[in-house]
DNA sequence: CGCACACTTGAACCCCCTCAACCCAAGTGG
DNA sequence: CCACTTGGGTTGAGGGGGTTCAAGTGTGCG
């Protein structure tokens, strides 16, 4: 049933992946279902899930969740990368995380979003209305369990980020980021040595509690120390994984 | 059924609160049930919950959860205050949060604890074996829902802490901490102006990503600016709440 | 009393930030 | 085609907020 879809163009960039053309069974052929909370729903009930979902594409730069706004929708990322961030009145920004395909957004169960989300490369999401999804959750306790699991994993990540922001030096932060991003962006969680960085230096800085200049200088130092190779601004190769991991751990 | 228990002494400090003397119904008379996840269990099924729980007391300084150890137990705090922290090989420490009565510990669903917990004042907990509690969860979806809610709230707190650690100045951090601690430690969530600080300056520093000296200097400056009164080392009074709140928000 | 421990205060230092210049690639428009 | 702009990145020089190191001040407790 699934067919190869011609790459849909968004701001000159492609979203090259396979999707179903059958509007009756979008979830059944979803590429990221296996990595997302949706795999808690049994095959025969997928229509129920699909009925609550709408696909949406966002170009690079689009803010699709705004901190403080009423949380009327949940999102499941199916392609691309988004930054999740909080902002202070004077413009200071903290990126609390990057979200890739399979990531569930909107876990904050409160009435308003706790953070904003902006596409750093073209993003595709499944959008669920909150009330509809809650009725699905009600009927499938396994989904709730999966959400709890997800929330706990995010908590662990958040705690590691707090350690990074509170106690690590600039080079330890950048090393931690490279290792961790190589892991999460690698296929199926397997870390790769060639690492694509879709976000800008400013985004990395806003995630690590540093400035653009410090991130740039640190990457340059890593390059001089032969720990990494900088292929171009948005791709690096990890040459000394063990060294970076030790630095990241603070040993 | 409940009687006033003579204050039990732990390392010279009291745990002054009412508990049940009826060993058959500990949960039914639990003081903190209303503020904890346990209120998701209906009255008639409390015996089921009680059967999975054991009460434990820990003196000041006792580490009762160790990061990295197998997560065999969950804990529900019923009295006292604990610090939750991660440590680096060289001893650098980040306190990811403080837990008070009603706080559920062990949410990280992974096989090992993601952080350590240490009593900063005498602590009483309900300890649940993981397998027993999971069977209770299985039978009461409402409990799972409550845990998800809790996890989401902690996630929101964690994101605010990341903003603090990544982007706020020392005085903004201390102001944020005072305001936030006044809120969570106040009865029923109502902030009080007289704030008891059971943790040491070192703990505050390790929570805010600062040093003892900076915390001390900042409190002294707040005192000179008439924003707070320092009653003694472990109690301050907030004199200029609006000013501190504005500073905490970064305005 | 005297020791231990937590906290405070002072002075010097340093890591990272700030400010500024510059590079480079990709538009864009005449 | 070149001139110009724009956005992201790099590099350098100087300054500052917080740390480090050190000394001193309570304060509880044996």
Coordinates of C-alpha atoms (C1' of nucleotides) in Angstrom, one line a residue:
Chain A
X1 CA 0.0 0.0 0.0
X2 CA 2.8 2.4 0.8
X3 CA 4.5 4.1 -2.1
X4 CA 7.6 6.2 -2.5
X5 CA 6.5 9.7 -2.2
X6 CA 8.2 12.3 -4.3
X7 CA 10.3 14.5 -2.0
X8 CA 8.2 17.3 -0.8
X9 CA 10.0 20.6 -1.0
X10 CA 10.0 23.0 1.9
X11 CA 12.1 26.1 1.7
X12 CA 14.3 24.4 -0.8
X13 CA 15.0 21.4 1.4
X14 CA 13.6 18.0 1.1
X15 CA 11.9 15.6 3.5
X16 CA 13.0 12.5 1.8
X17 CA 11.2 9.5 3.2
X18 CA 8.5 7.0 2.5
X19 CA 4.9 7.7 3.6
X20 CA 1.6 6.0 3.0
X21 CA -0.6 7.3 0.2
X22 CA -3.6 5.6 1.7
X23 CA -5.4 8.2 3.8
X24 CA -7.3 5.5 5.6
X25 CA -4.2 4.0 7.2
X26 CA -1.6 6.6 7.8
X27 CA -0.5 5.2 11.2
X28 CA -0.3 1.7 10.0
X29 CA 2.5 2.6 7.6
X30 CA 4.1 5.2 9.8
X31 CA 7.9 5.2 9.5
X32 CA 8.6 6.3 13.0
X33 CA 5.9 4.3 14.8
X34 CA 8.4 1.8 16.1
X35 CA 10.4 4.6 17.8
X36 CA 7.4 6.5 19.1
X37 CA 4.7 6.2 21.8
X38 CA 2.3 5.1 19.1
X39 CA 3.6 1.5 19.0
X40 CA 1.6 1.0 22.3
X41 CA -1.5 1.0 20.2
X42 CA -2.3 -2.5 18.7
X43 CA -2.5 -2.8 14.9
X44 CA -6.3 -3.3 14.8
X45 CA -6.9 -0.1 16.7
X46 CA -4.7 2.2 14.6
X47 CA -7.6 3.7 12.8
X48 CA -8.7 5.1 16.1
X49 CA -5.4 6.8 16.6
X50 CA -5.3 8.0 13.0
X51 CA -8.7 9.6 13.4
X52 CA -7.2 11.9 16.1
X53 CA -4.1 12.8 14.1
X54 CA -3.4 15.4 11.4
X55 CA -0.1 15.7 9.5
X56 CA 1.6 19.1 9.4
X57 CA 4.8 20.4 7.8
X58 CA 6.8 23.3 9.2
X59 CA 9.6 25.1 7.4
X60 CA 13.0 25.8 9.0
X61 CA 12.6 28.6 11.5
X62 CA 8.9 28.2 12.1
X63 CA 7.8 28.3 15.8
X64 CA 5.1 25.8 16.2
X65 CA 4.7 25.7 19.9
X66 CA 4.7 28.9 22.0
X67 CA 5.6 28.9 25.6
X68 CA 2.7 30.0 27.8
X69 CA 0.0 29.5 25.1
X70 CA -2.9 27.1 25.9
X71 CA -1.8 23.5 25.3
X72 CA -4.5 22.5 22.9
X73 CA -2.5 20.1 20.8
X74 CA 0.1 17.4 21.3
X75 CA 2.7 16.6 18.6
X76 CA 4.6 13.6 17.5
X77 CA 7.6 14.4 15.4
X78 CA 7.9 12.2 12.3
X79 CA 10.8 14.0 10.5
X80 CA 13.3 16.8 11.0
X81 CA 14.7 18.4 14.1
X82 CA 13.2 21.0 16.4
X83 CA 14.7 23.0 19.3
X84 CA 12.7 23.2 22.5
X85 CA 13.4 26.4 24.4
X86 CA 12.5 28.8 27.2
X87 CA 13.1 32.5 26.9
X88 CA 13.5 35.3 29.4
X89 CA 12.0 38.8 29.0
X90 CA 15.3 40.3 27.9
X91 CA 15.8 37.7 25.2
X92 CA 18.2 35.3 27.0
X93 CA 17.3 31.8 25.7
X94 CA 17.9 28.3 27.1
X95 CA 17.3 25.4 24.8
X96 CA 16.1 22.6 27.0
X97 CA 16.5 20.0 24.3
X98 CA 16.4 19.0 20.7
X99 CA 13.6 16.8 19.4
X100 CA 14.0 14.4 16.4
X101 CA 11.7 11.9 14.7
X102 CA 9.7 9.8 17.1
X103 CA 9.9 12.5 19.8
X104 CA 6.6 13.2 21.6
X105 CA 5.9 16.9 22.4
X106 CA 3.6 18.4 24.9
X107 CA 4.1 16.1 27.8
X108 CA 3.7 19.0 30.2
X109 CA 0.2 18.1 31.2
X110 CA -0.5 21.6 32.5
X111 CA -2.9 23.9 30.7
X112 CA -0.1 25.9 29.0
X113 CA 3.0 24.8 27.1
X114 CA 6.1 25.0 29.3
X115 CA 8.4 25.7 26.4
X116 CA 8.5 26.9 22.8
X117 CA 9.4 24.7 19.8
X118 CA 11.0 25.9 16.6
X119 CA 12.0 23.9 13.5
X120 CA 15.8 24.0 13.0
X121 CA 15.4 22.0 9.8
X122 CA 12.1 21.2 8.0
X123 CA 9.8 19.3 10.4
X124 CA 6.9 17.0 9.9
X125 CA 4.6 16.2 12.8
X126 CA 1.5 14.4 13.7
X127 CA -0.7 16.8 15.5
X128 CA -3.3 15.4 18.1
X129 CA -6.0 17.5 19.6
X130 CA -5.5 17.1 23.4
X131 CA -9.0 16.0 24.1
X132 CA -9.1 13.4 21.4
X133 CA -5.7 12.0 22.4
X134 CA -6.8 11.9 26.0
X135 CA -9.8 9.7 25.1
X136 CA -7.4 7.4 23.2
X137 CA -5.2 7.3 26.3
X138 CA -8.2 6.4 28.4
X139 CA -9.0 3.4 26.2
X140 CA -5.4 2.2 26.0
X141 CA -3.6 2.1 29.3
X142 CA -0.5 0.8 27.5
X143 CA -0.2 4.2 25.8
X144 CA -0.3 5.9 29.2
X145 CA 2.4 3.5 30.4
X146 CA 4.5 4.4 27.3
X147 CA 4.0 8.1 28.0
X148 CA 5.2 7.6 31.6
X149 CA 8.2 5.8 30.3
X150 CA 9.0 8.6 27.9
X151 CA 8.5 11.2 30.6
X152 CA 10.9 9.3 32.9
X153 CA 13.5 9.1 30.1
X154 CA 13.2 12.8 29.5
X155 CA 13.6 13.4 33.2
X156 CA 16.9 11.5 33.2
X157 CA 18.1 13.5 30.2
X158 CA 17.1 16.7 32.0
X159 CA 19.0 15.7 35.1
X160 CA 22.1 15.1 33.0
X161 CA 21.7 18.5 31.4
X162 CA 21.5 20.1 34.8
X163 CA 24.8 18.5 35.8
X164 CA 26.3 19.8 32.5
X165 CA 25.0 23.3 33.0
X166 CA 25.7 23.5 36.7
X167 CA 29.1 21.9 37.0
X168 CA 30.9 21.3 33.7
X169 CA 33.5 23.4 31.9
X170 CA 33.0 24.7 28.4
X171 CA 35.1 22.0 26.8
X172 CA 33.3 19.3 28.9
X173 CA 30.0 20.7 27.8
X174 CA 30.8 20.7 24.1
X175 CA 32.3 17.1 24.4
X176 CA 29.2 16.0 26.2
X177 CA 27.0 17.5 23.5
X178 CA 28.9 15.9 20.6
X179 CA 28.8 12.4 22.2
X180 CA 25.2 12.7 23.2
X181 CA 24.0 14.1 19.8
X182 CA 26.0 11.4 18.0
X183 CA 24.1 8.8 20.0
X184 CA 20.5 10.3 19.6
X185 CA 20.9 11.2 16.0
X186 CA 22.6 7.9 15.0
X187 CA 20.3 5.4 13.4
X188 CA 18.5 3.2 15.9
X189 CA 20.4 4.8 18.7
X190 CA 23.8 3.5 17.4
X191 CA 26.3 6.3 17.6
X192 CA 28.0 7.3 14.4
X193 CA 31.3 9.0 14.0
X194 CA 30.1 11.3 11.2
X195 CA 27.7 13.6 13.0
X196 CA 25.4 16.0 11.2
X197 CA 24.6 19.2 13.2
X198 CA 21.4 20.7 11.8
X199 CA 21.4 23.4 14.4
X200 CA 23.5 26.6 14.3
X201 CA 26.4 27.4 16.7
X202 CA 24.0 29.8 18.4
X203 CA 21.6 27.0 19.1
X204 CA 24.4 24.8 20.5
X205 CA 25.5 27.7 22.7
X206 CA 22.0 28.3 23.9
X207 CA 21.7 24.6 24.8
X208 CA 25.0 24.5 26.6
X209 CA 24.8 27.8 28.5
X210 CA 27.7 29.2 26.5
X211 CA 28.2 31.9 23.8
X212 CA 28.6 31.3 20.1
X213 CA 32.3 32.3 20.3
X214 CA 33.1 29.9 23.1
X215 CA 31.4 27.0 21.1
X216 CA 33.4 28.0 18.0
X217 CA 36.7 28.3 19.8
X218 CA 36.1 25.0 21.6
X219 CA 35.4 23.2 18.3
X220 CA 38.5 24.8 16.9
X221 CA 40.6 23.5 19.8
X222 CA 39.1 20.0 19.4
X223 CA 40.1 20.1 15.8
X224 CA 43.7 21.2 16.6
X225 CA 43.9 18.4 19.2
X226 CA 42.8 16.0 16.5
X227 CA 39.7 15.0 18.5
X228 CA 37.3 15.9 15.7
X229 CA 37.4 16.8 12.0
X230 CA 35.2 19.7 10.9
X231 CA 33.9 18.7 7.5
X232 CA 31.9 21.8 7.2
X233 CA 29.9 24.0 9.5
X234 CA 27.1 21.5 9.9
X235 CA 29.0 18.2 9.9
X236 CA 31.9 17.0 12.1
X237 CA 33.6 13.6 12.4
X238 CA 34.5 12.2 15.8
X239 CA 38.2 11.1 15.6
X240 CA 38.9 10.4 19.3
X241 CA 35.6 9.1 20.7
X242 CA 37.3 7.7 23.9
X243 CA 39.0 11.0 24.6
X244 CA 35.8 13.0 24.1
X245 CA 33.8 10.6 26.3
X246 CA 36.4 10.9 29.1
X247 CA 36.3 14.7 28.8
X248 CA 32.5 14.6 28.8
X249 CA 32.4 12.5 32.0
X250 CA 34.9 14.9 33.7
X251 CA 37.6 12.3 34.2
Chain B
X1 CA -7.9 5.8 65.3
X2 CA -5.0 8.2 64.8
X3 CA -3.2 9.3 67.9
X4 CA -0.5 11.9 68.6
X5 CA 2.8 10.1 68.5
X6 CA 5.5 11.2 70.9
X7 CA 8.1 12.9 68.8
X8 CA 10.6 10.3 67.7
X9 CA 14.2 11.4 68.0
X10 CA 16.6 11.0 65.2
X11 CA 20.1 12.4 65.8
X12 CA 18.7 14.9 68.2
X13 CA 16.0 16.2 65.9
X14 CA 12.3 15.5 66.0
X15 CA 9.8 14.2 63.5
X16 CA 6.8 15.9 65.0
X17 CA 3.7 14.7 63.2
X18 CA 0.7 12.5 63.7
X19 CA 0.7 8.9 62.5
X20 CA -1.6 6.0 62.9
X21 CA -0.9 3.4 65.5
X22 CA -3.0 0.9 63.8
X23 CA -0.7 -1.3 61.8
X24 CA -3.5 -2.6 59.7
X25 CA -4.4 0.8 58.2
X26 CA -1.2 2.9 57.9
X27 CA -2.2 4.3 54.5
X28 CA -5.7 5.2 55.5
X29 CA -4.4 7.7 58.1
X30 CA -1.4 8.9 56.2
X31 CA -0.8 12.6 56.7
X32 CA 0.7 13.2 53.3
X33 CA -1.7 11.0 51.2
X34 CA -3.6 14.0 50.0
X35 CA -0.4 15.5 48.5
X36 CA 1.1 12.3 47.2
X37 CA 0.4 9.9 44.3
X38 CA -1.2 7.6 46.8
X39 CA -4.5 9.5 46.7
X40 CA -5.2 7.9 43.4
X41 CA -6.0 4.6 45.2
X42 CA -9.6 4.5 46.5
X43 CA -10.1 4.1 50.2
X44 CA -11.4 0.5 50.1
X45 CA -8.2 -0.6 48.3
X46 CA -5.7 1.1 50.6
X47 CA -4.9 -2.2 52.3
X48 CA -3.5 -3.4 49.0
X49 CA -1.2 -0.4 48.9
X50 CA -0.2 -0.7 52.5
X51 CA 0.8 -4.3 52.0
X52 CA 3.4 -3.1 49.5
X53 CA 4.8 -0.4 51.7
X54 CA 7.3 -0.3 54.6
X55 CA 8.0 2.8 56.7
X56 CA 11.7 3.8 57.1
X57 CA 13.4 6.6 59.0
X58 CA 16.8 8.1 57.9
X59 CA 18.9 10.4 60.0
X60 CA 20.4 13.6 58.7
X61 CA 23.2 12.8 56.3
X62 CA 22.1 9.3 55.4
X63 CA 22.3 8.5 51.7
X64 CA 19.3 6.3 51.0
X65 CA 19.4 6.1 47.2
X66 CA 22.7 5.7 45.3
X67 CA 23.1 6.7 41.7
X68 CA 23.8 3.8 39.5
X69 CA 22.6 1.1 41.9
X70 CA 19.8 -1.3 40.8
X71 CA 16.4 0.5 41.3
X72 CA 14.8 -2.2 43.4
X73 CA 12.7 0.2 45.5
X74 CA 10.5 3.3 45.1
X75 CA 10.1 5.8 47.9
X76 CA 7.4 8.1 49.0
X77 CA 8.6 10.9 51.3
X78 CA 6.3 11.4 54.3
X79 CA 8.5 13.8 56.4
X80 CA 11.7 15.7 56.2
X81 CA 13.8 17.0 53.3
X82 CA 16.2 15.2 51.0
X83 CA 18.6 16.4 48.3
X84 CA 18.7 14.6 45.0
X85 CA 22.0 14.8 43.3
X86 CA 24.4 13.6 40.6
X87 CA 28.1 13.4 41.1
X88 CA 31.1 13.5 38.8
X89 CA 34.2 11.3 39.3
X90 CA 36.2 14.2 40.8
X91 CA 33.6 15.1 43.3
X92 CA 31.8 17.9 41.6
X93 CA 28.1 17.7 42.6
X94 CA 24.9 18.9 41.0
X95 CA 21.8 18.8 43.2
X96 CA 18.9 18.3 40.7
X97 CA 16.3 19.0 43.3
X98 CA 15.1 18.9 46.9
X99 CA 12.3 16.5 47.9
X100 CA 9.9 17.1 50.7
X101 CA 6.9 15.3 52.2
X102 CA 4.6 13.9 49.5
X103 CA 7.5 13.6 46.9
X104 CA 7.7 10.4 45.0
X105 CA 11.2 9.1 44.4
X106 CA 12.4 6.6 41.8
X107 CA 10.4 7.8 38.8
X108 CA 13.3 7.0 36.5
X109 CA 11.8 3.7 35.2
X110 CA 15.2 2.5 34.1
X111 CA 16.9 -0.4 35.9
X112 CA 19.3 1.9 37.9
X113 CA 18.7 5.0 39.9
X114 CA 19.6 8.1 37.9
X115 CA 20.6 10.1 41.0
X116 CA 21.5 9.7 44.7
X117 CA 19.3 10.9 47.6
X118 CA 20.6 12.1 50.9
X119 CA 18.6 13.3 53.9
X120 CA 19.4 16.9 54.7
X121 CA 17.1 16.7 57.8
X122 CA 15.6 13.6 59.4
X123 CA 13.5 11.8 56.7
X124 CA 10.7 9.3 56.9
X125 CA 9.7 7.4 53.8
X126 CA 7.3 4.7 52.6
X127 CA 9.4 2.2 50.8
X128 CA 7.7 0.1 48.0
X129 CA 9.4 -2.8 46.4
X130 CA 9.4 -2.1 42.7
X131 CA 7.7 -5.3 41.6
X132 CA 4.9 -5.0 44.2
X133 CA 4.2 -1.4 43.3
X134 CA 4.1 -2.3 39.6
X135 CA 1.4 -4.8 40.3
X136 CA -0.6 -2.2 42.2
X137 CA -0.1 0.2 39.3
X138 CA -1.3 -2.5 36.9
X139 CA -4.5 -2.8 38.8
X140 CA -5.1 1.0 39.3
X141 CA -4.7 2.9 36.1
X142 CA -5.5 6.1 38.0
X143 CA -2.2 5.6 39.9
X144 CA -0.3 5.5 36.6
X145 CA -2.1 8.6 35.5
X146 CA -1.1 10.3 38.7
X147 CA 2.5 9.2 38.2
X148 CA 2.5 10.6 34.7
X149 CA 1.2 13.9 36.0
X150 CA 3.9 13.9 38.7
X151 CA 6.6 13.2 36.1
X152 CA 5.4 16.0 33.9
X153 CA 5.4 18.4 36.7
X154 CA 9.0 17.4 37.5
X155 CA 9.9 17.9 33.9
X156 CA 8.6 21.4 34.0
X157 CA 10.6 22.1 37.1
X158 CA 13.7 20.6 35.5
X159 CA 13.3 22.9 32.5
X160 CA 13.0 25.9 34.7
X161 CA 16.2 24.8 36.5
X162 CA 18.0 24.4 33.1
X163 CA 17.1 28.0 32.3
X164 CA 18.4 29.0 35.7
X165 CA 21.7 27.1 35.3
X166 CA 22.3 28.0 31.7
X167 CA 21.3 31.7 31.6
X168 CA 20.8 33.4 34.9
X169 CA 23.3 35.5 36.9
X170 CA 24.2 34.5 40.5
X171 CA 21.8 37.0 42.1
X172 CA 19.0 35.9 39.8
X173 CA 19.7 32.2 40.8
X174 CA 19.6 32.9 44.5
X175 CA 16.4 35.0 44.1
X176 CA 14.8 32.3 42.0
X177 CA 15.7 29.7 44.7
X178 CA 14.3 31.7 47.6
X179 CA 11.0 32.4 45.8
X180 CA 10.7 28.8 44.6
X181 CA 11.6 27.2 48.0
X182 CA 9.2 29.6 49.8
X183 CA 6.5 28.3 47.5
X184 CA 7.2 24.5 47.7
X185 CA 8.0 24.5 51.4
X186 CA 5.1 26.7 52.4
X187 CA 2.1 24.8 53.8
X188 CA -0.2 23.6 51.0
X189 CA 1.8 25.4 48.4
X190 CA 1.1 28.8 49.8
X191 CA 4.3 30.8 49.9
X192 CA 5.4 32.1 53.3
X193 CA 7.7 35.0 54.0
X194 CA 9.5 33.3 56.8
X195 CA 11.5 30.6 55.0
X196 CA 13.3 27.7 56.7
X197 CA 16.3 26.5 54.8
X198 CA 17.1 23.0 56.1
X199 CA 20.0 22.6 53.6
X200 CA 23.5 24.0 54.0
X201 CA 25.0 26.9 51.9
X202 CA 27.0 24.2 50.1
X203 CA 23.8 22.4 49.1
X204 CA 22.2 25.6 47.8
X205 CA 25.4 26.3 45.9
X206 CA 25.4 22.8 44.5
X207 CA 21.8 23.2 43.4
X208 CA 22.4 26.6 41.8
X209 CA 25.7 25.9 40.0
X210 CA 27.6 28.4 42.2
X211 CA 30.1 28.2 45.1
X212 CA 29.4 28.5 48.8
X213 CA 31.1 31.9 48.8
X214 CA 29.0 33.3 46.1
X215 CA 25.8 32.2 47.8
X216 CA 26.9 33.7 51.0
X217 CA 27.9 37.0 49.4
X218 CA 24.7 37.2 47.5
X219 CA 22.6 36.6 50.6
X220 CA 24.6 39.3 52.4
X221 CA 23.9 41.7 49.5
X222 CA 20.2 40.9 49.6
X223 CA 20.3 41.6 53.3
X224 CA 22.1 45.0 52.8
X225 CA 19.5 45.8 50.1
X226 CA 16.7 45.1 52.6
X227 CA 15.3 42.4 50.3
X228 CA 15.6 39.7 53.1
X229 CA 16.3 39.4 56.8
X230 CA 18.7 36.7 57.9
X231 CA 17.2 35.4 61.1
X232 CA 19.9 32.8 61.5
X233 CA 21.9 30.6 59.1
X234 CA 18.9 28.3 58.4
X235 CA 16.0 30.8 58.4
X236 CA 15.5 34.0 56.4
X237 CA 12.5 36.3 56.0
X238 CA 11.5 37.7 52.6
X239 CA 11.0 41.4 53.0
X240 CA 10.7 42.4 49.3
X241 CA 8.9 39.6 47.6
X242 CA 8.1 41.6 44.5
X243 CA 11.7 42.7 44.0
X244 CA 13.0 39.2 44.4
X245 CA 10.4 37.8 42.0
X246 CA 11.3 40.4 39.4
X247 CA 15.0 39.6 39.8
X248 CA 14.3 35.9 39.6
X249 CA 12.4 36.4 36.3
X250 CA 15.2 38.5 34.9
X251 CA 13.2 41.7 34.4
Chain C
dC1 C1' 37.3 24.8 77.3
dG2 C1' 38.4 23.3 72.7
dC3 C1' 37.3 21.1 68.7
dA4 C1' 34.5 20.7 64.6
dC5 C1' 31.6 22.6 61.4
dA6 C1' 29.1 26.0 58.9
dC7 C1' 29.3 30.4 57.4
dT8 C1' 31.3 35.0 56.2
dT9 C1' 34.5 38.2 54.3
dG10 C1' 38.6 39.7 51.7
dA11 C1' 42.0 39.6 47.8
dA12 C1' 43.8 37.7 43.6
dC13 C1' 43.0 35.2 39.7
dC14 C1' 40.9 33.1 35.5
dC15 C1' 37.6 31.2 32.5
dC16 C1' 34.3 32.7 29.8
dC17 C1' 31.9 36.8 28.0
dT18 C1' 31.8 41.1 25.4
dC19 C1' 33.0 43.7 21.7
dA20 C1' 34.9 44.0 17.3
dA21 C1' 36.8 42.7 13.0
dC22 C1' 36.9 39.6 9.4
dC23 C1' 35.8 35.4 6.4
dC24 C1' 32.9 32.9 3.5
dA25 C1' 28.9 31.3 0.9
dA26 C1' 24.5 32.2 -0.8
dG27 C1' 21.3 35.1 -2.5
dT28 C1' 19.7 39.4 -5.2
dG29 C1' 19.4 42.9 -8.2
dG30 C1' 21.2 46.2 -11.5
Chain D
dC1 C1' 29.0 40.0 -14.6
dC2 C1' 30.0 42.5 -10.4
dA3 C1' 28.4 45.1 -6.3
dC4 C1' 26.0 44.6 -2.3
dT5 C1' 23.6 42.4 1.4
dT6 C1' 22.7 38.9 4.7
dG7 C1' 23.5 35.2 7.8
dG8 C1' 26.5 32.0 9.9
dG9 C1' 31.0 31.2 11.5
dT10 C1' 35.8 32.2 13.1
dT11 C1' 39.4 34.7 15.4
dG12 C1' 41.5 38.3 18.4
dA13 C1' 41.8 41.6 22.4
dG14 C1' 40.2 43.2 26.6
dG15 C1' 37.1 43.1 30.7
dG16 C1' 34.2 41.2 34.3
dG17 C1' 31.5 37.9 37.2
dG18 C1' 32.3 34.2 39.8
dT19 C1' 35.9 31.1 41.5
dT20 C1' 39.9 30.1 44.2
dC21 C1' 42.6 30.6 48.1
dA22 C1' 42.9 32.2 52.6
dA23 C1' 41.7 34.1 57.0
dG24 C1' 38.4 35.0 60.3
dT25 C1' 33.8 34.6 62.9
dG26 C1' 30.4 32.5 65.2
dT27 C1' 28.1 28.4 67.4
dG28 C1' 26.9 23.9 69.0
dC29 C1' 28.5 20.2 71.5
dG30 C1' 31.7 16.7 73.7

